[in-house]
Amino acid sequence: MNALTFQPLSRILSFLFGIGVAFGQPHTALVPHALDPQLQSAVLDKHHVGFSLYDMNQRRFVYGKNQDHHFTPASNTKVFTLFSALTVLGDSIPGLAYIETPDSLIFWGTGDPSFLHPELDNGRVFEFLKSTDKPLYYAPTKTQEPVYRAGWAIDDYDYAYQPEISDFPIYGNLVRFHSQEGKLISSPTYFQQSLSMTLSDTTDVYRIQREIDRNVFHIRPSAAPQSYRTKKPFRTADTLVAKLLTDTLHKKVHIVDKELPANPQILYSIPTRQALREMMLPSDNFIAEQLHMLAAFTKYRTFQTSDLRDFMQETYDQTLTDTIQLRDGSGLSSYNKITPRSMVDLLVMIADHLPDPAQLHYLFPAGGLEGTLKNVYPTPGGQPFVWAKTGTIHSVHCQSGYLISKAGNRYAFSFLNNNFLGSAAPVREEMVRVITYIYENL
């Protein structure tokens, strides 16, 4: 796999306008008679449905249903975060900002989600801090927004899909618990001291629950089931980062109040495409938000995430057909609003930025094979025909991406579903049915 090619935003916009992308032009429905019946069913008729289909060979929209209506996109928001990262970040993630003096090493977080993350870390930042013989000083950086974004559900504070956001994330801002001979073991082991056997419960289900405002984890006073595993977010704090670093590096890490200089040294950690893929395939909210932090750090050398969204909003206002509203980078916020047509506009922009299909498809789950689309789509001849980002929160289930039909036609599509009751499974089955129909017939 070749490395992704990253280009400045101004270059991308110039390129897009120069080739005459169909944004802003009349959107003529060319296949209404074929798709209208497919988008009518006992399931789809009971909630709000938006669909947009773009022929990437003809470079024109060919079908739309409510494609100019606004929907909550859930994790389809991550496609916008992907675009932000492609336009702002380079080919490697800045893992640490630092300066060295004769008697100390002072470092600042960049928002890099990979440090001691079990799926991402390559050890570069850890070994750099471990190998120095100078005293270590961690300088916390203020962020423009709190640890939760606007529109997040506070009731979900205890769920692993909603860790807190921070300038120096560590271990993915999660505690991982597993059972060993009936005892609950924490990783990192620092949190073993935070376990409390005081949770009262009338059920027989083994439970662990963190207090909302501090790192105390209550468990049922009984033996942990065999092979029990779970993850819980911890409350982030500057002092906690220093303690966790001290614990894992086996050397004292001090906290110092010092502003980031204009030209610090930057230690790069992992390839950007690795972080993007890890965000997109399992739909990782934490990585999405930290990539947003990274983009803000790269552009402003501080965590002005709200300003970054305003900057990207100006870009979207110039390039997308419809106005959109984004309040976070992961899709957890119910305040996010996009149209199917705007999502397709963005997908075309990303495809133009990554014209190599292998690079493009690498960043999206392959239907029937990977990530959130594993075992969802058929794979004729063992090959996928759809690469798409899913998005699910309460009463929302969406899917947007690319497909190659049996006839070899390339399409970008967005299929957004809002305000249904019950499980998302019937909605997912209908989306698969419609997209498979397009594969077979168009």
Tab-separated table of C-alpha atoms in Angstrom, residues 73-79 81-82 111 113 117 120 147-149 152-153 156 159-166 169 172-174 231 233 275-294 328-333 336 372 389-394:
chain	number	residue	atom	x	y	z
A	73	PRO	CA	-25.738	11.767	10.532
A	74	ALA	CA	-24.372	9.975	13.645
A	75	SER	CA	-20.939	8.542	12.788
A	76	ASN	CA	-21.193	9.599	9.149
A	77	THR	CA	-19.793	12.779	10.717
A	78	LYS	CA	-16.435	10.975	10.750
A	79	VAL	CA	-16.241	11.385	6.967
A	81	THR	CA	-13.311	14.523	10.177
A	82	LEU	CA	-11.507	12.383	7.614
A	111	GLY	CA	-3.829	15.481	21.052
A	113	PRO	CA	-4.562	9.403	20.391
A	117	HIS	CA	-3.124	2.894	22.778
A	120	LEU	CA	-2.150	2.280	17.544
A	147	VAL	CA	-13.918	17.225	27.678
A	148	TYR	CA	-17.376	16.622	26.166
A	149	ARG	CA	-18.684	18.265	23.017
A	152	TRP	CA	-23.261	14.651	23.974
A	153	ALA	CA	-25.346	12.595	26.397
A	156	ASP	CA	-23.264	7.876	28.555
A	159	TYR	CA	-19.580	3.837	28.251
A	160	ALA	CA	-16.348	3.053	26.392
A	161	TYR	CA	-17.584	4.716	23.195
A	162	GLN	CA	-17.543	8.142	24.898
A	163	PRO	CA	-14.131	8.722	26.538
A	164	GLU	CA	-13.169	12.228	27.557
A	165	ILE	CA	-11.122	14.379	25.164
A	166	SER	CA	-7.744	15.711	26.307
A	169	PRO	CA	-4.511	11.261	25.876
A	172	GLY	CA	-7.061	5.817	24.828
A	173	ASN	CA	-8.399	7.480	28.021
A	174	LEU	CA	-9.828	4.086	28.979
A	231	LYS	CA	-13.506	-0.963	29.204
A	233	PRO	CA	-13.536	5.830	30.515
A	275	ALA	CA	-5.045	6.622	12.613
A	276	LEU	CA	-7.649	7.409	9.940
A	277	ARG	CA	-8.273	3.748	9.211
A	278	GLU	CA	-8.571	2.938	12.908
A	279	MET	CA	-11.129	5.736	13.201
A	280	MET	CA	-13.159	4.697	10.165
A	281	LEU	CA	-13.340	0.901	10.262
A	282	PRO	CA	-14.492	0.292	13.863
A	283	SER	CA	-16.008	3.817	14.007
A	284	ASP	CA	-13.884	4.942	16.950
A	285	ASN	CA	-15.313	8.118	18.517
A	286	PHE	CA	-12.256	8.791	20.677
A	287	ILE	CA	-9.851	8.730	17.728
A	288	ALA	CA	-12.187	10.954	15.705
A	289	GLU	CA	-12.289	13.632	18.397
A	290	GLN	CA	-8.543	13.441	19.008
A	291	LEU	CA	-7.879	13.778	15.270
A	292	HIS	CA	-9.938	16.943	15.461
A	293	MET	CA	-7.680	18.080	18.323
A	294	LEU	CA	-4.606	17.176	16.263
A	328	ASP	CA	-18.219	17.528	16.991
A	329	GLY	CA	-15.870	15.247	15.092
A	330	SER	CA	-17.305	11.834	15.970
A	331	GLY	CA	-21.060	12.044	15.411
A	332	LEU	CA	-22.059	11.564	19.047
A	333	SER	CA	-23.679	15.008	19.022
A	336	ASN	CA	-24.966	17.670	13.834
A	372	THR	CA	-18.741	-2.096	10.854
A	389	LYS	CA	-19.070	4.550	6.649
A	390	THR	CA	-21.918	3.594	8.929
A	391	GLY	CA	-23.482	5.729	11.635
A	392	THR	CA	-25.771	4.677	14.475
A	393	ILE	CA	-27.169	6.413	17.531
A	394	HIS	CA	-30.669	6.217	19.019
